[in-house]
C-alpha cells in the first residue's frame, strides 16, 4: 500500500490498516481471470502528484467518505472509451463507503 500510494499518487502513507479485499472475476472468451484489490485506510502526507508518466491519470480529488457512493455512480456512468474502467473501479468505492462506517 505504501509503495502504491507513493508510485501512483506521490503520497506518503503513514499508519495504515486493511479495510478488506475485493476479488473480481473477469472473463475473456472462455478464460476466467481473477483480480484482487486490497482497500486500506491510512493517514497520508502531501498532495497528490502522479509520478508514473505511463498512467493516464487526468486528475485527483479528495473525496469525503459520504460522497463515495455518488462517485461510484459517476464511475459506472463514464462514457466510452472509459466505460469498462469505470465499472471496474466503482465497486471499490462502494465497498470503502460501507466498510468505513
PDB file of N, CA and C in Angstrom:
ATOM      1  N   UNK A   1       0.830  -1.189   0.000  1.00  0.00           N
ATOM      2  CA  UNK A   1       0.000   0.000   0.000  1.00  0.00           C
ATOM      3  C   UNK A   1       0.874   1.251   0.000  1.00  0.00           C
ATOM      4  N   UNK A   2       1.971   1.213   0.789  1.00  0.00           N
ATOM      5  CA  UNK A   2       2.850   2.394   0.825  1.00  0.00           C
ATOM      6  C   UNK A   2       3.488   2.649  -0.539  1.00  0.00           C
ATOM      7  N   UNK A   3       3.958   1.567  -1.178  1.00  0.00           N
ATOM      8  CA  UNK A   3       4.591   1.715  -2.482  1.00  0.00           C
ATOM      9  C   UNK A   3       3.583   2.240  -3.503  1.00  0.00           C
ATOM     10  N   UNK A   4       2.372   1.695  -3.500  1.00  0.00           N
ATOM     11  CA  UNK A   4       1.353   2.134  -4.448  1.00  0.00           C
ATOM     12  C   UNK A   4       0.967   3.594  -4.225  1.00  0.00           C
ATOM     13  N   UNK A   5       0.805   3.996  -2.978  1.00  0.00           N
ATOM     14  CA  UNK A   5       0.457   5.391  -2.689  1.00  0.00           C
ATOM     15  C   UNK A   5       1.531   6.330  -3.216  1.00  0.00           C
ATOM     16  N   UNK A   6       2.784   5.951  -3.019  1.00  0.00           N
ATOM     17  CA  UNK A   6       3.891   6.776  -3.498  1.00  0.00           C
ATOM     18  C   UNK A   6       3.967   6.751  -5.024  1.00  0.00           C
ATOM     19  N   UNK A   7       3.917   5.554  -5.589  1.00  0.00           N
ATOM     20  CA  UNK A   7       4.078   5.389  -7.026  1.00  0.00           C
ATOM     21  C   UNK A   7       2.921   5.987  -7.825  1.00  0.00           C
ATOM     22  N   UNK A   8       1.706   5.717  -7.403  1.00  0.00           N
ATOM     23  CA  UNK A   8       0.540   6.150  -8.170  1.00  0.00           C
ATOM     24  C   UNK A   8       0.121   7.584  -7.887  1.00  0.00           C
ATOM     25  N   UNK A   9       0.318   8.037  -6.647  1.00  0.00           N
ATOM     26  CA  UNK A   9      -0.219   9.350  -6.279  1.00  0.00           C
ATOM     27  C   UNK A   9       0.815  10.312  -5.704  1.00  0.00           C
ATOM     28  N   UNK A  10       2.044   9.849  -5.493  1.00  0.00           N
ATOM     29  CA  UNK A  10       3.052  10.730  -4.917  1.00  0.00           C
ATOM     30  C   UNK A  10       2.785  11.071  -3.470  1.00  0.00           C
ATOM     31  N   UNK A  11       2.049  10.200  -2.756  1.00  0.00           N
ATOM     32  CA  UNK A  11       1.693  10.441  -1.359  1.00  0.00           C
ATOM     33  C   UNK A  11       2.487   9.520  -0.441  1.00  0.00           C
ATOM     34  N   UNK A  12       2.812  10.029   0.731  1.00  0.00           N
ATOM     35  CA  UNK A  12       3.470   9.228   1.756  1.00  0.00           C
ATOM     36  C   UNK A  12       2.395   8.670   2.685  1.00  0.00           C
ATOM     37  N   UNK A  13       2.284   7.344   2.725  1.00  0.00           N
ATOM     38  CA  UNK A  13       1.276   6.681   3.548  1.00  0.00           C
ATOM     39  C   UNK A  13       1.880   6.316   4.888  1.00  0.00           C
ATOM     40  N   UNK A  14       1.263   6.823   5.946  1.00  0.00           N
ATOM     41  CA  UNK A  14       1.714   6.506   7.295  1.00  0.00           C
ATOM     42  C   UNK A  14       1.017   5.268   7.813  1.00  0.00           C
ATOM     43  N   UNK A  15       0.551   5.334   9.030  1.00  0.00           N
ATOM     44  CA  UNK A  15      -0.139   4.218   9.653  1.00  0.00           C
ATOM     45  C   UNK A  15      -1.336   3.816   8.800  1.00  0.00           C
ATOM     46  N   UNK A  16      -1.411   2.541   8.443  1.00  0.00           N
ATOM     47  CA  UNK A  16      -2.499   2.065   7.588  1.00  0.00           C
ATOM     48  C   UNK A  16      -3.027   0.737   8.103  1.00  0.00           C
ATOM     49  N   UNK A  17      -4.307   0.503   7.835  1.00  0.00           N
ATOM     50  CA  UNK A  17      -4.897  -0.788   8.200  1.00  0.00           C
ATOM     51  C   UNK A  17      -5.772  -1.254   7.048  1.00  0.00           C
ATOM     52  N   UNK A  18      -5.803  -2.561   6.821  1.00  0.00           N
ATOM     53  CA  UNK A  18      -6.633  -3.067   5.734  1.00  0.00           C
ATOM     54  C   UNK A  18      -8.117  -2.926   6.057  1.00  0.00           C
ATOM     55  N   UNK A  19      -8.880  -2.516   5.066  1.00  0.00           N
ATOM     56  CA  UNK A  19     -10.341  -2.480   5.187  1.00  0.00           C
ATOM     57  C   UNK A  19     -10.931  -3.799   4.705  1.00  0.00           C
ATOM     58  N   UNK A  20     -10.395  -4.320   3.630  1.00  0.00           N
ATOM     59  CA  UNK A  20     -10.919  -5.559   3.076  1.00  0.00           C
ATOM     60  C   UNK A  20     -10.303  -5.853   1.723  1.00  0.00           C
ATOM     61  N   UNK A  21     -10.696  -6.974   1.175  1.00  0.00           N
ATOM     62  CA  UNK A  21     -10.184  -7.443  -0.102  1.00  0.00           C
ATOM     63  C   UNK A  21     -11.351  -7.653  -1.055  1.00  0.00           C
ATOM     64  N   UNK A  22     -11.245  -7.074  -2.239  1.00  0.00           N
ATOM     65  CA  UNK A  22     -12.219  -7.316  -3.300  1.00  0.00           C
ATOM     66  C   UNK A  22     -11.588  -8.251  -4.312  1.00  0.00           C
ATOM     67  N   UNK A  23     -12.323  -9.232  -4.751  1.00  0.00           N
ATOM     68  CA  UNK A  23     -11.850 -10.126  -5.804  1.00  0.00           C
ATOM     69  C   UNK A  23     -12.812 -10.016  -6.969  1.00  0.00           C
ATOM     70  N   UNK A  24     -12.279  -9.689  -8.116  1.00  0.00           N
ATOM     71  CA  UNK A  24     -13.058  -9.569  -9.338  1.00  0.00           C
ATOM     72  C   UNK A  24     -12.816 -10.811 -10.193  1.00  0.00           C
ATOM     73  N   UNK A  25     -13.871 -11.353 -10.747  1.00  0.00           N
ATOM     74  CA  UNK A  25     -13.734 -12.442 -11.712  1.00  0.00           C
ATOM     75  C   UNK A  25     -14.001 -11.839 -13.077  1.00  0.00           C
ATOM     76  N   UNK A  26     -13.001 -11.879 -13.925  1.00  0.00           N
ATOM     77  CA  UNK A  26     -13.083 -11.304 -15.252  1.00  0.00           C
ATOM     78  C   UNK A  26     -13.143 -12.421 -16.287  1.00  0.00           C
ATOM     79  N   UNK A  27     -13.883 -12.195 -17.345  1.00  0.00           N
ATOM     80  CA  UNK A  27     -13.990 -13.191 -18.409  1.00  0.00           C
ATOM     81  C   UNK A  27     -13.444 -12.627 -19.710  1.00  0.00           C
ATOM     82  N   UNK A  28     -12.702 -13.442 -20.402  1.00  0.00           N
ATOM     83  CA  UNK A  28     -12.202 -13.111 -21.723  1.00  0.00           C
ATOM     84  C   UNK A  28     -12.406 -14.361 -22.575  1.00  0.00           C
ATOM     85  N   UNK A  29     -13.509 -14.388 -23.298  1.00  0.00           N
ATOM     86  CA  UNK A  29     -13.850 -15.597 -24.041  1.00  0.00           C
ATOM     87  C   UNK A  29     -14.116 -16.732 -23.068  1.00  0.00           C
ATOM     88  N   UNK A  30     -13.399 -17.803 -23.206  1.00  0.00           N
ATOM     89  CA  UNK A  30     -13.552 -18.952 -22.302  1.00  0.00           C
ATOM     90  C   UNK A  30     -12.643 -18.852 -21.081  1.00  0.00           C
ATOM     91  N   UNK A  31     -11.736 -17.883 -21.080  1.00  0.00           N
ATOM     92  CA  UNK A  31     -10.795 -17.721 -19.968  1.00  0.00           C
ATOM     93  C   UNK A  31     -11.450 -16.983 -18.812  1.00  0.00           C
ATOM     94  N   UNK A  32     -11.097 -17.381 -17.626  1.00  0.00           N
ATOM     95  CA  UNK A  32     -11.538 -16.704 -16.409  1.00  0.00           C
ATOM     96  C   UNK A  32     -10.284 -16.168 -15.716  1.00  0.00           C
ATOM     97  N   UNK A  33     -10.305 -14.894 -15.415  1.00  0.00           N
ATOM     98  CA  UNK A  33      -9.182 -14.251 -14.747  1.00  0.00           C
ATOM     99  C   UNK A  33      -9.670 -13.688 -13.425  1.00  0.00           C
ATOM    100  N   UNK A  34      -8.778 -13.642 -12.449  1.00  0.00           N
ATOM    101  CA  UNK A  34      -9.121 -13.085 -11.155  1.00  0.00           C
ATOM    102  C   UNK A  34      -8.205 -11.907 -10.869  1.00  0.00           C
ATOM    103  N   UNK A  35      -8.785 -10.845 -10.344  1.00  0.00           N
ATOM    104  CA  UNK A  35      -8.039  -9.649  -9.969  1.00  0.00           C
ATOM    105  C   UNK A  35      -8.388  -9.344  -8.527  1.00  0.00           C
ATOM    106  N   UNK A  36      -7.360  -9.167  -7.697  1.00  0.00           N
ATOM    107  CA  UNK A  36      -7.570  -8.894  -6.280  1.00  0.00           C
ATOM    108  C   UNK A  36      -7.176  -7.455  -5.984  1.00  0.00           C
ATOM    109  N   UNK A  37      -7.984  -6.779  -5.215  1.00  0.00           N
ATOM    110  CA  UNK A  37      -7.732  -5.384  -4.882  1.00  0.00           C
ATOM    111  C   UNK A  37      -7.926  -5.174  -3.380  1.00  0.00           C
ATOM    112  N   UNK A  38      -6.838  -4.847  -2.689  1.00  0.00           N
ATOM    113  CA  UNK A  38      -6.918  -4.531  -1.262  1.00  0.00           C
ATOM    114  C   UNK A  38      -7.323  -3.082  -1.101  1.00  0.00           C
ATOM    115  N   UNK A  39      -8.211  -2.829  -0.160  1.00  0.00           N
ATOM    116  CA  UNK A  39      -8.542  -1.467   0.228  1.00  0.00           C
ATOM    117  C   UNK A  39      -7.949  -1.233   1.611  1.00  0.00           C
ATOM    118  N   UNK A  40      -7.264  -0.109   1.775  1.00  0.00           N
ATOM    119  CA  UNK A  40      -6.646   0.217   3.059  1.00  0.00           C
ATOM    120  C   UNK A  40      -7.087   1.601   3.494  1.00  0.00           C
ATOM    121  N   UNK A  41      -7.050   1.812   4.790  1.00  0.00           N
ATOM    122  CA  UNK A  41      -7.364   3.105   5.374  1.00  0.00           C
ATOM    123  C   UNK A  41      -6.110   3.587   6.080  1.00  0.00           C
ATOM    124  N   UNK A  42      -5.696   4.799   5.773  1.00  0.00           N
ATOM    125  CA  UNK A  42      -4.480   5.292   6.394  1.00  0.00           C
ATOM    126  C   UNK A  42      -4.343   6.795   6.288  1.00  0.00           C
ATOM    127  N   UNK A  43      -3.395   7.306   7.036  1.00  0.00           N
ATOM    128  CA  UNK A  43      -3.066   8.730   7.001  1.00  0.00           C
ATOM    129  C   UNK A  43      -2.050   8.964   5.886  1.00  0.00           C
ATOM    130  N   UNK A  44      -2.236  10.038   5.128  1.00  0.00           N
ATOM    131  CA  UNK A  44      -1.291  10.372   4.070  1.00  0.00           C
ATOM    132  C   UNK A  44      -0.742  11.768   4.284  1.00  0.00           C
ATOM    133  N   UNK A  45       0.447  11.973   3.741  1.00  0.00           N
ATOM    134  CA  UNK A  45       1.081  13.289   3.773  1.00  0.00           C
ATOM    135  C   UNK A  45       1.354  13.710   2.351  1.00  0.00           C
ATOM    136  N   UNK A  46       1.212  15.009   2.117  1.00  0.00           N
ATOM    137  CA  UNK A  46       1.492  15.552   0.800  1.00  0.00           C
ATOM    138  C   UNK A  46       0.228  15.788   0.005  1.00  0.00           C
ATOM    139  N   UNK A  47       0.414  16.278  -1.180  1.00  0.00           N
ATOM    140  CA  UNK A  47      -0.681  16.495  -2.114  1.00  0.00           C
ATOM    141  C   UNK A  47      -0.494  15.541  -3.282  1.00  0.00           C
ATOM    142  N   UNK A  48      -1.589  15.019  -3.830  1.00  0.00           N
ATOM    143  CA  UNK A  48      -1.470  14.061  -4.932  1.00  0.00           C
ATOM    144  C   UNK A  48      -0.709  14.630  -6.119  1.00  0.00           C
ATOM    145  N   UNK A  49       0.238  13.855  -6.605  1.00  0.00           N
ATOM    146  CA  UNK A  49       1.024  14.216  -7.781  1.00  0.00           C
ATOM    147  C   UNK A  49       1.492  12.918  -8.436  1.00  0.00           C
ATOM    148  N   UNK A  50       0.827  12.482  -9.521  1.00  0.00           N
ATOM    149  CA  UNK A  50       1.208  11.228 -10.153  1.00  0.00           C
ATOM    150  C   UNK A  50       2.657  11.239 -10.609  1.00  0.00           C
ATOM    151  N   UNK A  51       3.340  10.110 -10.409  1.00  0.00           N
ATOM    152  CA  UNK A  51       4.755  10.020 -10.770  1.00  0.00           C
ATOM    153  C   UNK A  51       4.995   9.122 -11.966  1.00  0.00           C
ATOM    154  N   UNK A  52       4.031   8.288 -12.309  1.00  0.00           N
ATOM    155  CA  UNK A  52       4.193   7.346 -13.408  1.00  0.00           C
ATOM    156  C   UNK A  52       3.646   7.983 -14.681  1.00  0.00           C
ATOM    157  N   UNK A  53       4.534   8.387 -15.567  1.00  0.00           N
ATOM    158  CA  UNK A  53       4.093   9.071 -16.783  1.00  0.00           C
ATOM    159  C   UNK A  53       3.326   8.139 -17.721  1.00  0.00           C
ATOM    160  N   UNK A  54       3.413   6.828 -17.505  1.00  0.00           N
ATOM    161  CA  UNK A  54       2.675   5.880 -18.330  1.00  0.00           C
ATOM    162  C   UNK A  54       1.214   5.778 -17.943  1.00  0.00           C
ATOM    163  N   UNK A  55       0.864   6.259 -16.760  1.00  0.00           N
ATOM    164  CA  UNK A  55      -0.529   6.239 -16.318  1.00  0.00           C
ATOM    165  C   UNK A  55      -1.284   7.360 -17.020  1.00  0.00           C
ATOM    166  N   UNK A  56      -2.557   7.127 -17.250  1.00  0.00           N
ATOM    167  CA  UNK A  56      -3.386   8.140 -17.907  1.00  0.00           C
ATOM    168  C   UNK A  56      -4.269   8.827 -16.876  1.00  0.00           C
ATOM    169  N   UNK A  57      -3.666   9.273 -15.793  1.00  0.00           N
ATOM    170  CA  UNK A  57      -4.397   9.949 -14.726  1.00  0.00           C
ATOM    171  C   UNK A  57      -4.565  11.410 -15.121  1.00  0.00           C
ATOM    172  N   UNK A  58      -5.807  11.865 -15.146  1.00  0.00           N
ATOM    173  CA  UNK A  58      -6.052  13.253 -15.543  1.00  0.00           C
ATOM    174  C   UNK A  58      -6.204  14.174 -14.349  1.00  0.00           C
ATOM    175  N   UNK A  59      -6.617  13.629 -13.182  1.00  0.00           N
ATOM    176  CA  UNK A  59      -6.814  14.482 -12.017  1.00  0.00           C
ATOM    177  C   UNK A  59      -6.991  13.624 -10.762  1.00  0.00           C
ATOM    178  N   UNK A  60      -6.777  14.260  -9.631  1.00  0.00           N
ATOM    179  CA  UNK A  60      -7.051  13.663  -8.332  1.00  0.00           C
ATOM    180  C   UNK A  60      -8.016  14.578  -7.605  1.00  0.00           C
ATOM    181  N   UNK A  61      -8.763  14.001  -6.689  1.00  0.00           N
ATOM    182  CA  UNK A  61      -9.571  14.838  -5.807  1.00  0.00           C
ATOM    183  C   UNK A  61      -9.774  14.091  -4.498  1.00  0.00           C
ATOM    184  N   UNK A  62      -9.765  14.834  -3.414  1.00  0.00           N
ATOM    185  CA  UNK A  62     -10.083  14.267  -2.115  1.00  0.00           C
ATOM    186  C   UNK A  62     -11.602  14.119  -2.057  1.00  0.00           C
ATOM    187  N   UNK A  63     -12.064  12.999  -1.582  1.00  0.00           N
ATOM    188  CA  UNK A  63     -13.497  12.725  -1.541  1.00  0.00           C
ATOM    189  C   UNK A  63     -13.899  12.299  -0.141  1.00  0.00           C
ATOM    190  N   UNK A  64     -14.847  12.971   0.474  1.00  0.00           N
ATOM    191  CA  UNK A  64     -15.322  12.532   1.787  1.00  0.00           C
ATOM    192  C   UNK A  64     -15.987  11.158   1.673  1.00  0.00           C
ATOM    193  N   UNK A  65     -15.910  10.397   2.729  1.00  0.00           N
ATOM    194  CA  UNK A  65     -16.475   9.048   2.740  1.00  0.00           C
ATOM    195  C   UNK A  65     -17.932   9.038   2.304  1.00  0.00           C
ATOM    196  N   UNK A  66     -18.706   9.996   2.773  1.00  0.00           N
ATOM    197  CA  UNK A  66     -20.132  10.009   2.446  1.00  0.00           C
ATOM    198  C   UNK A  66     -20.389  10.270   0.962  1.00  0.00           C
ATOM    199  N   UNK A  67     -19.392  10.765   0.231  1.00  0.00           N
ATOM    200  CA  UNK A  67     -19.555  11.023  -1.202  1.00  0.00           C
ATOM    201  C   UNK A  67     -19.125   9.839  -2.070  1.00  0.00           C
ATOM    202  N   UNK A  68     -18.586   8.787  -1.471  1.00  0.00           N
ATOM    203  CA  UNK A  68     -18.103   7.649  -2.255  1.00  0.00           C
ATOM    204  C   UNK A  68     -19.205   6.953  -3.061  1.00  0.00           C
ATOM    205  N   UNK A  69     -20.423   6.753  -2.523  1.00  0.00           N
ATOM    206  CA  UNK A  69     -21.456   6.138  -3.363  1.00  0.00           C
ATOM    207  C   UNK A  69     -21.775   6.962  -4.618  1.00  0.00           C
ATOM    208  N   UNK A  70     -21.807   8.280  -4.497  1.00  0.00           N
ATOM    209  CA  UNK A  70     -22.060   9.131  -5.666  1.00  0.00           C
ATOM    210  C   UNK A  70     -20.906   9.027  -6.658  1.00  0.00           C
ATOM    211  N   UNK A  71     -19.680   8.979  -6.154  1.00  0.00           N
ATOM    212  CA  UNK A  71     -18.528   8.823  -7.038  1.00  0.00           C
ATOM    213  C   UNK A  71     -18.595   7.482  -7.761  1.00  0.00           C
ATOM    214  N   UNK A  72     -19.026   6.430  -7.062  1.00  0.00           N
ATOM    215  CA  UNK A  72     -19.195   5.120  -7.699  1.00  0.00           C
ATOM    216  C   UNK A  72     -20.223   5.208  -8.825  1.00  0.00           C
ATOM    217  N   UNK A  73     -21.307   5.928  -8.602  1.00  0.00           N
ATOM    218  CA  UNK A  73     -22.330   6.102  -9.645  1.00  0.00           C
ATOM    219  C   UNK A  73     -21.750   6.849 -10.852  1.00  0.00           C
ATOM    220  N   UNK A  74     -20.920   7.850 -10.592  1.00  0.00           N
ATOM    221  CA  UNK A  74     -20.274   8.585 -11.684  1.00  0.00           C
ATOM    222  C   UNK A  74     -19.349   7.669 -12.475  1.00  0.00           C
ATOM    223  N   UNK A  75     -18.604   6.814 -11.763  1.00  0.00           N
ATOM    224  CA  UNK A  75     -17.721   5.869 -12.443  1.00  0.00           C
ATOM    225  C   UNK A  75     -18.526   4.891 -13.298  1.00  0.00           C
ATOM    226  N   UNK A  76     -19.642   4.405 -12.766  1.00  0.00           N
ATOM    227  CA  UNK A  76     -20.498   3.491 -13.520  1.00  0.00           C
ATOM    228  C   UNK A  76     -21.047   4.131 -14.792  1.00  0.00           C
ATOM    229  N   UNK A  77     -21.170   5.445 -14.802  1.00  0.00           N
ATOM    230  CA  UNK A  77     -21.778   6.158 -15.932  1.00  0.00           C
ATOM    231  C   UNK A  77     -20.759   6.741 -16.912  1.00  0.00           C
ATOM    232  N   UNK A  78     -19.478   6.444 -16.753  1.00  0.00           N
ATOM    233  CA  UNK A  78     -18.487   7.000 -17.667  1.00  0.00           C
ATOM    234  C   UNK A  78     -18.753   6.547 -19.101  1.00  0.00           C
ATOM    235  N   UNK A  79     -18.594   7.467 -20.049  1.00  0.00           N
ATOM    236  CA  UNK A  79     -18.807   7.100 -21.455  1.00  0.00           C
ATOM    237  C   UNK A  79     -17.596   6.347 -22.023  1.00  0.00           C
ATOM    238  N   UNK A  80     -17.785   5.758 -23.181  1.00  0.00           N
ATOM    239  CA  UNK A  80     -16.679   5.101 -23.891  1.00  0.00           C
ATOM    240  C   UNK A  80     -15.608   6.149 -24.185  1.00  0.00           C
ATOM    241  N   UNK A  81     -14.369   5.827 -24.161  1.00  0.00           N
ATOM    242  CA  UNK A  81     -13.792   4.502 -24.001  1.00  0.00           C
ATOM    243  C   UNK A  81     -13.538   4.095 -22.546  1.00  0.00           C
ATOM    244  N   UNK A  82     -14.068   4.831 -21.589  1.00  0.00           N
ATOM    245  CA  UNK A  82     -13.795   4.593 -20.168  1.00  0.00           C
ATOM    246  C   UNK A  82     -14.868   3.767 -19.465  1.00  0.00           C
ATOM    247  N   UNK A  83     -15.875   3.306 -20.175  1.00  0.00           N
ATOM    248  CA  UNK A  83     -16.992   2.582 -19.574  1.00  0.00           C
ATOM    249  C   UNK A  83     -16.523   1.382 -18.751  1.00  0.00           C
ATOM    250  N   UNK A  84     -15.713   0.517 -19.338  1.00  0.00           N
ATOM    251  CA  UNK A  84     -15.233  -0.678 -18.642  1.00  0.00           C
ATOM    252  C   UNK A  84     -14.404  -0.341 -17.420  1.00  0.00           C
ATOM    253  N   UNK A  85     -13.537   0.655 -17.546  1.00  0.00           N
ATOM    254  CA  UNK A  85     -12.694   1.048 -16.417  1.00  0.00           C
ATOM    255  C   UNK A  85     -13.549   1.565 -15.271  1.00  0.00           C
ATOM    256  N   UNK A  86     -14.531   2.391 -15.595  1.00  0.00           N
ATOM    257  CA  UNK A  86     -15.396   2.941 -14.560  1.00  0.00           C
ATOM    258  C   UNK A  86     -16.166   1.859 -13.830  1.00  0.00           C
ATOM    259  N   UNK A  87     -16.712   0.906 -14.572  1.00  0.00           N
ATOM    260  CA  UNK A  87     -17.455  -0.192 -13.953  1.00  0.00           C
ATOM    261  C   UNK A  87     -16.551  -1.101 -13.135  1.00  0.00           C
ATOM    262  N   UNK A  88     -15.283  -1.172 -13.504  1.00  0.00           N
ATOM    263  CA  UNK A  88     -14.307  -1.963 -12.758  1.00  0.00           C
ATOM    264  C   UNK A  88     -13.945  -1.281 -11.435  1.00  0.00           C
ATOM    265  N   UNK A  89     -13.839   0.045 -11.428  1.00  0.00           N
ATOM    266  CA  UNK A  89     -13.405   0.776 -10.228  1.00  0.00           C
ATOM    267  C   UNK A  89     -14.556   1.111  -9.273  1.00  0.00           C
ATOM    268  N   UNK A  90     -15.754   1.219  -9.757  1.00  0.00           N
ATOM    269  CA  UNK A  90     -16.895   1.618  -8.919  1.00  0.00           C
ATOM    270  C   UNK A  90     -17.112   0.721  -7.698  1.00  0.00           C
ATOM    271  N   UNK A  91     -17.033  -0.611  -7.803  1.00  0.00           N
ATOM    272  CA  UNK A  91     -17.279  -1.454  -6.621  1.00  0.00           C
ATOM    273  C   UNK A  91     -16.341  -1.166  -5.451  1.00  0.00           C
ATOM    274  N   UNK A  92     -15.098  -0.791  -5.724  1.00  0.00           N
ATOM    275  CA  UNK A  92     -14.163  -0.476  -4.639  1.00  0.00           C
ATOM    276  C   UNK A  92     -14.624   0.752  -3.866  1.00  0.00           C
ATOM    277  N   UNK A  93     -15.181   1.724  -4.566  1.00  0.00           N
ATOM    278  CA  UNK A  93     -15.681   2.925  -3.896  1.00  0.00           C
ATOM    279  C   UNK A  93     -16.896   2.603  -3.029  1.00  0.00           C
ATOM    280  N   UNK A  94     -17.787   1.753  -3.550  1.00  0.00           N
ATOM    281  CA  UNK A  94     -18.948   1.345  -2.754  1.00  0.00           C
ATOM    282  C   UNK A  94     -18.523   0.535  -1.515  1.00  0.00           C
ATOM    283  N   UNK A  95     -17.574  -0.372  -1.711  1.00  0.00           N
ATOM    284  CA  UNK A  95     -17.093  -1.185  -0.589  1.00  0.00           C
ATOM    285  C   UNK A  95     -16.437  -0.308   0.471  1.00  0.00           C
ATOM    286  N   UNK A  96     -15.594   0.631   0.050  1.00  0.00           N
ATOM    287  CA  UNK A  96     -14.932   1.519   1.004  1.00  0.00           C
ATOM    288  C   UNK A  96     -15.963   2.302   1.818  1.00  0.00           C
ATOM    289  N   UNK A  97     -16.983   2.792   1.149  1.00  0.00           N
ATOM    290  CA  UNK A  97     -18.031   3.539   1.866  1.00  0.00           C
ATOM    291  C   UNK A  97     -18.715   2.680   2.907  1.00  0.00           C
ATOM    292  N   UNK A  98     -18.976   1.438   2.579  1.00  0.00           N
ATOM    293  CA  UNK A  98     -19.645   0.528   3.514  1.00  0.00           C
ATOM    294  C   UNK A  98     -18.715   0.103   4.647  1.00  0.00           C
ATOM    295  N   UNK A  99     -17.467  -0.153   4.333  1.00  0.00           N
ATOM    296  CA  UNK A  99     -16.532  -0.676   5.337  1.00  0.00           C
ATOM    297  C   UNK A  99     -16.027   0.368   6.303  1.00  0.00           C
ATOM    298  N   UNK A 100     -16.044   1.649   5.919  1.00  0.00           N
ATOM    299  CA  UNK A 100     -15.525   2.710   6.787  1.00  0.00           C
ATOM    300  C   UNK A 100     -16.548   3.129   7.832  1.00  0.00           C
ATOM    301  N   UNK A 101     -17.813   2.878   7.606  1.00  0.00           N
ATOM    302  CA  UNK A 101     -18.882   3.317   8.523  1.00  0.00           C
ATOM    303  C   UNK A 101     -18.624   2.924   9.927  1.00  0.00           C
TER     304      UNK A 101
END
